[in-house]
Amino acid sequence: MAADGPRRLRGAGTDRGTVPGSVVTPPTSRAGLRQVSPQDYQNVPIDIQTGKLLDWLVDRRHCNLKWQSQVLVIREKINAAIQDMPENEEIKQLLAGAYLHYFHCLRIVEILKGTEASTKNLFGRYSSQRMKDWQEIVSLYEKENTYLAELASLLVRSISYEIPSLKKQISRCQQAQQDFARREEECQLGAGELRERFFTSCKQYGITGDNVRQELLALVKDLPSSLSEIGAGASALSEAIELYQACVEFVCESSEELVVPLLRHVGKRGNTTVYEWRTGLQPLRVERPEVEEVPEQPKEDTIDWGDFTLEPTRVDDGAAADGGAQGEEIDWGITLEPGPQQDDGIDWGDGESEAVRITVLEAGTEVPEGVASGSDALTLLENTETRSQFIDELMELELFLSQRLVEMEEEADIVAVSQFQLAPAVLQGQTSAHVGSLLATTRALLGQLCTRSMQHLFMILASPRYVDRVSELLRQKLKQAELLLAKKEMMSQKRQEALAEQGALEPKLDRLLEKTKELQKLIEADISKRYSGRPVNLMGVSL
C-alpha cells in the first residue's frame, strides 16, 4: 500500500492529505512529483459534511453504532442526579439550560470538587454520593466515545431542524405582520370611504346626519314654505311665457290655445290649492288629508314587550264572580214572540206583514261647496299630478327659449329674416342677451324642483314610510364603517400578537445559534485531537 501512494481516509469526510505516519514513496510512473513529508500532513485540514457527521464517526470506529441505547441510560442517571445538587449559582445556570451534555457534566464535576472537598479521602476518592453519580455519568459518556455521537446528533438536529424551524416561524410572523398591517390600512380606507359616502348622501338630502329620521321629517315640515317660494319665483317667467305665446300664435297663425296654463296660473296666483286651479275659486275651507305618522322603528338590540299592566286578581272578587255565575242566568237577548201560524205550527210567510223598505245609499258623502278636501286640498306643487305638469311646462318653456337663443345667435338666413319681418314687435324686439337671461331664470327655477333632496322630500311626502327606508339605508353605511373599524382594531391586535411572538422567538434563535456554534467548536476540537491536531472543518454549517 505504501508503494502505491499515501493511504486515504474513508467515508463521508474528505481528507486533503493522508494519515500521519504513513510512508510516502512516489510511484515510478509519476517521476518529478514533489514528495510530501509527514510533517506537512499536520496542516492538511479534514473537511466533514455536517449532515453525514454521525456516519463519518461510526465508519471510522470512533463511536459505536448502538450509541443511542447507551445515551438513554446516561439520561436516566442525569435525571436522577440533578434531584440532589448543592446550592451553587453556576450549577443553577447549567441546570436551567435546555439540554445537559458531556461538557456540562465535566463542568459540574469540577464544581463538585470544590463543594464536596470535605468528602475526599486519603486515596483521592470522594465518599459523596453526588460526586460518585456525576463521575459515573462522565465515565459512561467516555465509554466508546458516546458523548461525541450525542454531540454530533445535537449539532445535526439543530442545523437541520430546529434552526430552520425557528427561522420559518419568525418569517411567518413577519409575513403575518405585513398582511395584518395591509388589511388594517384597507379597513381604515374602507371605513373612511363609507363615512364619506354617508356624509355625501346626507349633504344631498340637505341634512347633517346627526339624527337622520328627525332631520328628514323636519325638512318635510318645511317643504310647503319652500314650495311657496318656488311658486312665487314663477312670477318672473311671465315675460318668457308671453314671448312663447306670441311665437306660437305667429307660427300657428292665431292659435287661441294658451301655452303652459299651469305655469301661468302659478305665476299669477302662486302655489295655490288644486281646488282653486280646478275651479278658479278660492276655497272657503281647506281640509288637508291627515298625514300618516310612522312610529320610529325600535333598534335591533331592543325588545318591544308592549304596554300592558299586570293587575293581581283579588280572591274576594274571584269568589264573588263564581257565586254570581252560579246564582244568575245568562241573558242571551233572544225573545220568542207568537206569530200567525197554521194548524201544523209552521209559519210559511204568506201572512200579512208590513212592506219591506230597501234604501240605497250612495257611495261617499257629498263635499259642501267651497270646501277643499282630499287631494284638492293639496297645493299644486304638493300634488304629484299637478307637480309633474308644472315641471313639464317648465321644461317646455326652457326648450323653447334655448332653441330661440340658438336661432338668434346663429347667422340668420334669408328665409328666417323674411319670416320674422311680419312677426309681432315682442318677437322682433328681443335680443340674444335678454333671451339668455330669461333662459337662465327658467333653468334656475327648474333646478330648484329637480334637485336630489327635493325628489326625496317628495317621495317622503307621498309615502311617510320612505323615511324609515332612507334612515336605514344611511345607518347601514355607518354600521359598515363601524364594523370595518372594529375589524381594523382586531387586525391591529393580531399584528401586535404576531410581533410579540416574533419577539419571543428571536431570543430563542439567538441562544440556539450560540449553542450550535459552541457545539461545532467542541466537536471540531475533539476530532482534531484524535488526528494529532490536524484542523477539522465541519462543512455545510451556515449560521
Coordinates of C-alpha atoms in Angstrom, one line a residue:
M1 CA 0.0 0.0 0.0
A2 CA 2.8 2.4 0.8
A3 CA 4.3 1.8 -2.7
D4 CA 1.0 2.9 -4.3
G5 CA 0.9 6.2 -2.7
P6 CA -0.4 7.7 0.6
R7 CA -3.3 6.0 2.3
R8 CA -6.6 8.0 2.1
L9 CA -9.3 8.3 4.8
R10 CA -12.5 6.5 4.0
G11 CA -16.1 7.6 4.4
A12 CA -18.1 10.8 4.0
G13 CA -15.2 13.1 5.1
T14 CA -12.6 14.2 2.6
D15 CA -9.0 14.5 3.7
R16 CA -6.9 16.8 1.7
G17 CA -3.9 14.7 2.6
T18 CA -3.0 11.4 4.2
V19 CA -3.0 9.8 7.6
P20 CA 0.1 10.9 9.6
G21 CA 2.8 8.4 9.9
S22 CA 2.3 6.7 6.5
V23 CA 5.3 6.2 4.3
V24 CA 5.1 8.1 1.1
T25 CA 7.0 6.7 -1.9
P26 CA 6.4 8.4 -5.2
P27 CA 5.5 6.0 -8.0
T28 CA 7.9 5.4 -10.8
S29 CA 5.3 6.5 -13.4
R30 CA 4.9 9.9 -11.7
A31 CA 8.5 10.9 -11.6
G32 CA 9.0 14.5 -11.0
L33 CA 6.1 14.9 -8.4
R34 CA 7.1 16.6 -5.2
Q35 CA 7.4 14.2 -2.3
V36 CA 5.1 15.1 0.7
S37 CA 6.8 14.8 4.1
P38 CA 4.8 13.6 7.2
Q39 CA 5.2 17.0 8.8
D40 CA 3.1 18.6 6.0
Y41 CA 0.1 16.4 6.8
Q42 CA -0.4 18.2 10.1
N43 CA -1.5 21.3 8.2
V44 CA -3.9 19.5 5.8
P45 CA -7.5 20.1 7.1
I46 CA -10.1 17.4 7.4
D47 CA -13.4 18.5 5.8
I48 CA -16.5 16.7 7.0
Q49 CA -20.1 17.2 5.8
T50 CA -22.2 18.0 8.9
G51 CA -25.2 16.1 7.6
K52 CA -23.0 12.9 7.5
L53 CA -21.1 13.6 10.6
L54 CA -22.6 10.6 12.5
D55 CA -21.9 8.2 9.7
W56 CA -18.4 9.5 9.5
L57 CA -17.8 8.9 13.2
V58 CA -19.3 5.4 13.1
D59 CA -17.5 4.5 9.9
R60 CA -14.1 5.4 11.4
R61 CA -14.9 3.4 14.6
H62 CA -14.9 6.5 16.8
C63 CA -18.4 5.7 18.0
N64 CA -20.5 2.6 18.4
L65 CA -23.4 2.0 16.1
K66 CA -25.7 1.5 19.0
W67 CA -24.8 4.6 20.9
Q68 CA -28.5 5.6 21.4
S69 CA -29.2 2.9 23.9
Q70 CA -26.2 4.0 26.0
V71 CA -27.4 7.6 25.8
L72 CA -30.8 6.6 27.2
V73 CA -29.1 5.0 30.3
I74 CA -27.0 8.2 30.8
R75 CA -30.1 10.4 30.5
E76 CA -31.8 8.4 33.2
K77 CA -28.8 8.8 35.5
I78 CA -28.6 12.5 34.8
N79 CA -32.3 13.0 35.7
A80 CA -31.8 11.1 39.0
A81 CA -28.6 13.0 39.8
I82 CA -30.0 16.5 39.3
Q83 CA -32.5 15.9 42.0
D84 CA -29.8 16.3 44.7
M85 CA -27.5 19.2 43.8
P86 CA -25.7 21.7 46.1
E87 CA -26.6 25.4 46.2
N88 CA -24.3 26.9 43.6
E89 CA -25.2 29.7 41.1
E90 CA -23.2 28.3 38.2
I91 CA -24.8 24.9 38.7
K92 CA -28.3 26.6 38.6
Q93 CA -27.4 28.2 35.3
L94 CA -26.2 24.9 33.9
L95 CA -29.4 23.1 35.0
A96 CA -31.5 25.9 33.6
G97 CA -30.3 25.1 30.1
A98 CA -32.3 23.1 27.6
Y99 CA -30.0 20.1 27.5
L100 CA -27.1 18.8 29.6
H101 CA -24.4 17.2 27.5
Y102 CA -20.9 15.7 28.3
F103 CA -19.1 19.0 28.7
H104 CA -21.7 20.3 31.1
C105 CA -21.2 17.2 33.2
L106 CA -17.5 17.8 33.2
R107 CA -18.1 21.3 34.5
I108 CA -20.4 20.0 37.2
V109 CA -17.7 17.6 38.3
E110 CA -15.2 20.4 38.6
I111 CA -17.6 22.4 40.7
L112 CA -18.4 19.5 42.9
K113 CA -14.7 19.1 43.6
G114 CA -14.9 22.3 45.4
T115 CA -18.2 21.9 47.1
E116 CA -17.5 18.2 48.1
A117 CA -13.9 18.7 49.1
S118 CA -14.6 17.6 52.7
T119 CA -15.6 14.1 51.5
K120 CA -12.3 13.4 49.8
N121 CA -10.3 10.6 51.5
L122 CA -6.5 9.9 51.6
F123 CA -6.7 7.9 48.3
G124 CA -8.1 10.9 46.4
R125 CA -11.6 9.4 46.2
Y126 CA -14.8 11.0 47.2
S127 CA -17.3 9.5 49.6
S128 CA -20.1 11.9 48.5
Q129 CA -22.8 10.2 46.5
R130 CA -23.2 13.3 44.4
M131 CA -19.7 13.1 43.2
K132 CA -19.9 9.4 42.6
D133 CA -23.1 9.8 40.5
W134 CA -21.6 12.5 38.2
Q135 CA -18.3 10.7 37.9
E136 CA -20.2 7.6 36.8
I137 CA -22.1 9.7 34.2
V138 CA -18.8 11.1 32.8
S139 CA -17.3 7.6 32.6
L140 CA -20.4 6.3 30.8
Y141 CA -20.1 9.2 28.3
E142 CA -16.5 8.5 27.6
K143 CA -17.1 4.8 27.1
E144 CA -16.9 4.2 23.3
N145 CA -17.0 8.0 22.8
T146 CA -20.7 8.1 23.4
Y147 CA -20.6 11.8 24.2
L148 CA -19.1 12.5 20.7
A149 CA -22.0 10.8 19.0
E150 CA -24.5 12.6 21.1
L151 CA -22.9 16.0 20.4
A152 CA -22.9 15.2 16.7
S153 CA -26.6 14.3 16.9
L154 CA -27.4 17.5 18.7
L155 CA -25.5 19.5 16.1
V156 CA -27.2 17.8 13.2
R157 CA -30.6 18.2 14.7
S158 CA -30.1 21.9 15.4
I159 CA -28.8 22.7 12.0
S160 CA -31.3 20.5 10.0
Y161 CA -34.5 21.0 12.0
E162 CA -34.5 23.4 15.0
I163 CA -32.8 26.5 13.5
P164 CA -34.8 26.3 10.1
S165 CA -38.0 25.8 12.1
L166 CA -37.4 28.9 14.2
K167 CA -36.4 30.9 11.2
K168 CA -39.5 29.8 9.4
Q169 CA -41.7 30.7 12.3
I170 CA -40.1 34.2 12.5
S171 CA -40.6 34.6 8.8
R172 CA -44.2 33.6 9.1
C173 CA -44.7 36.2 11.9
Q174 CA -43.1 38.9 9.8
Q175 CA -45.4 38.0 6.9
A176 CA -48.4 38.0 9.2
Q177 CA -47.5 41.4 10.4
Q178 CA -47.3 42.7 6.8
D179 CA -50.6 41.1 6.0
F180 CA -52.3 42.5 9.1
A181 CA -50.9 45.9 8.5
R182 CA -52.1 45.9 4.9
R183 CA -55.6 44.7 5.9
E184 CA -55.6 47.3 8.7
E185 CA -55.0 50.0 6.2
E186 CA -57.6 48.6 3.9
C187 CA -60.2 48.6 6.7
Q188 CA -59.3 52.2 7.6
L189 CA -59.6 53.3 4.0
G190 CA -62.9 51.4 3.6
A191 CA -64.4 52.9 6.8
G192 CA -63.3 56.4 5.7
E193 CA -64.9 55.9 2.3
L194 CA -68.2 54.7 3.8
R195 CA -68.3 57.6 6.2
E196 CA -67.6 59.9 3.3
R197 CA -70.4 58.4 1.3
F198 CA -72.7 58.7 4.3
F199 CA -71.9 62.5 4.7
T200 CA -72.2 62.9 0.9
S201 CA -75.7 61.3 0.9
C202 CA -76.7 63.5 3.9
K203 CA -75.5 66.6 2.0
Q204 CA -77.6 65.6 -0.9
Y205 CA -80.6 65.2 1.4
G206 CA -79.8 68.6 3.0
I207 CA -79.2 67.2 6.5
T208 CA -76.2 67.0 8.8
G209 CA -76.6 63.3 9.7
D210 CA -76.8 63.6 13.5
N211 CA -80.4 62.2 13.6
V212 CA -81.4 61.2 10.0
R213 CA -85.0 60.5 10.7
Q214 CA -85.8 63.6 12.7
E215 CA -84.0 65.8 10.2
L216 CA -85.8 64.4 7.2
L217 CA -89.2 64.8 9.0
A218 CA -88.2 68.4 9.8
L219 CA -87.4 69.0 6.1
V220 CA -90.8 67.6 5.1
K221 CA -92.4 70.1 7.5
D222 CA -90.5 72.9 5.9
L223 CA -91.4 71.7 2.4
P224 CA -94.6 73.8 2.0
S225 CA -92.7 77.0 2.6
S226 CA -90.1 76.0 0.1
L227 CA -92.7 75.2 -2.5
S228 CA -94.4 78.5 -1.9
E229 CA -91.1 80.3 -2.6
I230 CA -90.7 78.3 -5.8
G231 CA -94.3 79.3 -6.8
A232 CA -93.5 82.9 -6.1
G233 CA -90.4 82.6 -8.3
A234 CA -92.6 81.6 -11.2
S235 CA -93.9 85.1 -11.5
A236 CA -90.6 86.1 -13.0
L237 CA -91.4 83.9 -16.0
S238 CA -94.4 86.0 -17.2
E239 CA -92.3 87.7 -19.9
A240 CA -90.9 84.4 -21.2
I241 CA -94.4 82.9 -21.3
E242 CA -95.7 85.9 -23.3
L243 CA -92.8 85.5 -25.7
Y244 CA -93.6 81.8 -26.1
Q245 CA -97.3 82.6 -26.6
A246 CA -96.5 85.2 -29.2
C247 CA -94.3 82.8 -31.1
V248 CA -96.9 80.1 -31.1
E249 CA -99.6 82.4 -32.3
F250 CA -97.3 83.7 -35.1
V251 CA -96.2 80.3 -36.2
C252 CA -99.5 78.6 -35.9
E253 CA -101.4 81.6 -37.3
S254 CA -103.6 82.9 -34.5
S255 CA -103.9 79.8 -32.3
E256 CA -106.2 80.6 -29.4
E257 CA -104.9 77.9 -27.1
L258 CA -102.9 79.2 -24.2
V259 CA -99.5 77.7 -23.7
V260 CA -98.3 76.4 -20.3
P261 CA -101.6 77.1 -18.5
L262 CA -100.5 75.8 -15.1
L263 CA -97.3 77.8 -15.2
R264 CA -99.4 80.9 -16.0
H265 CA -101.6 80.2 -13.0
V266 CA -98.8 79.7 -10.6
G267 CA -97.0 82.8 -11.9
K268 CA -100.2 84.9 -11.3
R269 CA -101.6 83.4 -8.1
G270 CA -98.7 81.4 -6.6
N271 CA -98.7 77.9 -5.3
T272 CA -102.5 77.6 -4.8
T273 CA -104.5 74.6 -4.0
V274 CA -105.6 72.1 -6.6
Y275 CA -109.2 73.1 -5.9
E276 CA -108.5 76.7 -6.9
W277 CA -106.7 75.6 -10.1
R278 CA -109.6 73.3 -11.0
T279 CA -112.5 75.6 -10.2
G280 CA -110.9 79.0 -10.4
L281 CA -112.3 79.9 -7.0
Q282 CA -110.6 80.2 -3.7
P283 CA -111.8 77.6 -1.2
L284 CA -113.7 78.7 1.9
R285 CA -112.2 76.0 4.0
V286 CA -109.3 73.6 3.4
E287 CA -109.4 70.2 4.9
R288 CA -106.0 68.7 4.3
P289 CA -105.7 64.9 4.4
E290 CA -104.3 63.5 7.6
V291 CA -100.6 62.6 7.3
E292 CA -99.8 59.1 8.5
E293 CA -97.3 59.3 11.3
V294 CA -95.0 56.3 11.2
P295 CA -93.5 55.5 14.6
E296 CA -89.8 55.1 14.8
Q297 CA -88.7 51.6 14.4
P298 CA -87.1 50.1 17.5
K299 CA -83.5 49.3 17.5
E300 CA -82.3 45.8 16.7
D301 CA -81.0 45.1 20.2
T302 CA -84.2 46.1 22.0
I303 CA -87.3 44.1 22.6
D304 CA -90.7 45.7 22.5
W305 CA -92.7 44.0 25.3
G306 CA -95.8 46.1 24.6
D307 CA -97.7 48.2 27.0
F308 CA -99.6 46.0 29.4
T309 CA -100.1 46.0 33.1
L310 CA -100.3 43.1 35.4
E311 CA -103.1 43.6 37.9
P312 CA -103.3 40.8 40.6
T313 CA -106.8 39.4 40.9
R314 CA -108.2 39.6 44.4
V315 CA -109.5 36.4 46.0
D316 CA -112.8 38.0 47.1
D317 CA -113.6 39.2 43.5
G318 CA -113.0 35.8 42.1
A319 CA -115.2 34.1 44.7
A320 CA -117.9 36.6 44.1
A321 CA -117.7 36.1 40.4
D322 CA -118.0 32.4 40.8
G323 CA -121.0 32.7 43.1
G324 CA -122.8 35.2 40.8
A325 CA -122.3 32.9 37.8
Q326 CA -124.0 30.1 39.6
G327 CA -126.9 32.1 41.0
E328 CA -127.8 34.1 37.9
E329 CA -129.0 33.0 34.5
I330 CA -127.4 34.3 31.3
D331 CA -129.5 36.7 29.2
W332 CA -128.7 35.9 25.5
G333 CA -131.0 38.7 24.2
I334 CA -133.4 36.3 22.4
T335 CA -137.2 36.7 22.8
L336 CA -139.9 34.4 21.4
E337 CA -143.0 36.2 20.1
P338 CA -146.1 34.4 18.9
G339 CA -146.9 34.9 15.3
P340 CA -149.6 33.7 12.8
Q341 CA -149.2 30.0 12.4
Q342 CA -151.2 27.4 10.6
D343 CA -152.6 24.3 12.2
D344 CA -149.3 22.5 11.8
G345 CA -147.5 25.3 13.8
I346 CA -145.3 26.3 10.8
D347 CA -145.1 29.9 9.5
W348 CA -144.8 29.7 5.8
G349 CA -144.5 33.5 5.3
D350 CA -147.8 34.0 3.5
G351 CA -149.4 36.0 6.2
E352 CA -150.0 39.7 6.2
S353 CA -146.9 41.7 7.2
E354 CA -145.5 45.1 6.8
A355 CA -143.8 46.0 3.5
V356 CA -140.1 45.8 3.5
R357 CA -138.3 49.1 2.5
I358 CA -134.9 49.0 0.9
T359 CA -132.8 52.2 1.0
V360 CA -129.8 52.5 -1.4
L361 CA -127.0 54.7 0.0
E362 CA -124.7 56.4 -2.4
A363 CA -121.0 55.8 -2.0
G364 CA -119.2 58.5 -0.2
T365 CA -120.6 61.8 1.1
E366 CA -121.0 65.0 -0.8
V367 CA -118.5 67.7 -0.1
P368 CA -120.0 71.1 0.7
E369 CA -119.4 73.7 -1.9
G370 CA -116.4 75.9 -1.3
V371 CA -114.6 73.2 0.8
A372 CA -111.3 71.8 -0.5
S373 CA -110.7 68.3 0.9
G374 CA -108.6 65.3 -0.1
S375 CA -106.3 65.8 -3.0
D376 CA -108.0 69.1 -3.8
A377 CA -106.7 70.5 -0.5
L378 CA -103.1 69.9 -1.5
T379 CA -101.1 72.6 -3.2
L380 CA -100.2 72.4 -6.9
L381 CA -96.6 71.5 -6.2
E382 CA -97.5 69.0 -3.4
N383 CA -99.9 67.1 -5.7
T384 CA -98.0 64.6 -7.8
E385 CA -100.0 65.0 -10.9
T386 CA -100.0 68.8 -11.0
R387 CA -96.3 69.0 -10.0
S388 CA -95.4 66.7 -12.9
Q389 CA -97.4 69.0 -15.2
F390 CA -95.7 72.1 -13.8
I391 CA -92.2 70.5 -14.4
D392 CA -93.2 69.5 -17.9
E393 CA -94.3 73.0 -18.7
L394 CA -91.1 74.5 -17.3
M395 CA -89.1 72.1 -19.5
E396 CA -91.2 73.0 -22.5
L397 CA -90.5 76.7 -21.9
E398 CA -86.8 76.0 -21.4
L399 CA -86.6 74.2 -24.7
F400 CA -88.3 77.0 -26.5
L401 CA -86.0 79.6 -25.0
S402 CA -82.9 77.6 -25.7
Q403 CA -83.9 76.9 -29.3
R404 CA -84.8 80.6 -29.8
L405 CA -81.4 81.6 -28.4
V406 CA -79.6 79.3 -30.8
E407 CA -81.5 80.7 -33.7
M408 CA -80.7 84.3 -32.7
E409 CA -77.0 83.7 -32.1
E410 CA -76.5 81.9 -35.5
E411 CA -76.2 83.8 -38.7
A412 CA -79.8 84.2 -39.9
D413 CA -80.6 83.0 -43.4
I414 CA -82.8 84.8 -45.9
V415 CA -85.8 82.6 -45.1
A416 CA -85.7 83.3 -41.4
V417 CA -85.3 87.0 -41.9
S418 CA -88.2 87.1 -44.3
Q419 CA -90.4 85.1 -42.0
F420 CA -89.8 87.3 -38.9
Q421 CA -90.4 90.5 -40.8
L422 CA -94.1 90.1 -40.2
A423 CA -93.7 88.9 -36.6
P424 CA -95.1 90.9 -33.7
A425 CA -92.9 93.5 -32.1
V426 CA -92.5 91.4 -29.0
L427 CA -90.6 88.8 -31.1
Q428 CA -88.6 91.3 -33.2
G429 CA -87.5 93.4 -30.3
Q430 CA -85.8 90.6 -28.4
T431 CA -82.0 90.4 -28.1
S432 CA -80.0 87.3 -27.5
A433 CA -78.7 88.6 -24.2
H434 CA -82.3 89.2 -22.9
V435 CA -83.4 85.7 -24.1
G436 CA -80.4 84.2 -22.4
S437 CA -81.3 85.9 -19.1
L438 CA -84.9 84.5 -19.4
L439 CA -83.5 81.1 -20.1
A440 CA -81.2 81.3 -17.0
T441 CA -84.2 82.2 -14.8
T442 CA -86.2 79.3 -16.2
R443 CA -83.4 76.8 -15.6
A444 CA -82.8 78.1 -12.1
L445 CA -86.4 77.6 -11.2
L446 CA -86.4 74.1 -12.8
G447 CA -83.2 73.2 -10.9
Q448 CA -84.8 74.0 -7.6
L449 CA -87.6 71.5 -8.2
C450 CA -85.3 68.8 -9.7
T451 CA -82.6 68.6 -7.0
R452 CA -82.0 65.2 -5.4
S453 CA -83.0 66.4 -2.0
M454 CA -86.3 67.8 -3.3
Q455 CA -87.1 64.5 -5.1
H456 CA -86.5 62.6 -1.9
L457 CA -88.7 65.0 0.0
F458 CA -91.5 64.5 -2.5
M459 CA -91.2 60.7 -2.0
I460 CA -91.3 61.1 1.7
L461 CA -94.4 63.3 1.3
A462 CA -96.0 60.7 -0.8
S463 CA -95.1 57.8 1.5
P464 CA -94.1 58.6 5.1
R465 CA -92.6 55.1 5.4
Y466 CA -89.9 56.1 2.9
V467 CA -88.3 58.0 5.8
D468 CA -87.5 54.7 7.6
R469 CA -86.1 53.2 4.4
V470 CA -83.8 56.2 3.8
S471 CA -82.8 56.3 7.5
E472 CA -82.0 52.5 7.5
L473 CA -80.0 52.9 4.3
L474 CA -77.9 55.6 5.7
R475 CA -77.5 53.8 9.0
Q476 CA -76.2 50.7 7.2
K477 CA -73.3 52.8 5.8
L478 CA -72.4 53.9 9.3
K479 CA -72.7 50.4 10.6
Q480 CA -70.5 49.0 7.9
A481 CA -68.0 51.8 8.7
E482 CA -68.1 50.8 12.4
L483 CA -67.7 47.1 11.5
L484 CA -64.6 48.0 9.4
L485 CA -63.2 50.0 12.3
A486 CA -63.8 47.1 14.7
K487 CA -62.1 44.8 12.1
K488 CA -59.2 47.2 12.0
E489 CA -58.8 47.0 15.7
M490 CA -58.8 43.3 15.5
M491 CA -56.2 43.3 12.8
S492 CA -54.1 45.7 14.9
Q493 CA -54.4 43.3 17.9
K494 CA -53.4 40.3 15.8
R495 CA -50.4 42.3 14.4
Q496 CA -49.3 43.0 17.9
E497 CA -49.6 39.4 18.8
A498 CA -47.5 38.4 15.8
L499 CA -44.9 41.0 16.8
A500 CA -44.9 39.7 20.4
E501 CA -44.5 36.1 19.1
Q502 CA -41.6 37.2 16.9
G503 CA -40.0 39.0 19.9
A504 CA -40.3 35.7 21.9
L505 CA -38.8 33.6 19.1
E506 CA -35.8 35.8 18.2
P507 CA -34.0 35.3 21.6
K508 CA -34.6 31.6 21.3
L509 CA -33.0 31.6 17.9
D510 CA -30.0 33.6 19.1
R511 CA -29.4 31.2 22.0
L512 CA -29.8 28.2 19.7
L513 CA -27.3 29.7 17.3
E514 CA -24.8 30.4 20.1
K515 CA -25.1 26.9 21.4
T516 CA -24.8 25.4 17.9
K517 CA -21.6 27.4 17.3
E518 CA -20.3 26.2 20.6
L519 CA -21.1 22.5 19.8
Q520 CA -19.4 23.0 16.4
K521 CA -16.2 24.2 18.0
L522 CA -16.2 21.4 20.7
I523 CA -16.7 18.7 18.0
E524 CA -14.0 20.1 15.7
A525 CA -11.6 20.3 18.7
D526 CA -12.3 16.8 19.8
I527 CA -11.9 15.3 16.4
S528 CA -8.7 17.3 15.8
K529 CA -7.2 15.8 18.9
R530 CA -7.8 12.3 17.5
Y531 CA -5.8 13.2 14.4
S532 CA -2.7 14.8 16.0
G533 CA -4.1 18.3 16.0
R534 CA -5.0 18.5 12.3
P535 CA -7.5 21.2 11.6
V536 CA -11.1 20.0 11.2
N537 CA -13.8 21.8 9.3
L538 CA -17.5 20.9 9.6
M539 CA -18.9 21.8 6.2
G540 CA -22.5 22.9 5.5
V541 CA -22.9 24.9 8.7
S542 CA -24.3 28.3 7.7
L543 CA -25.3 30.2 10.8

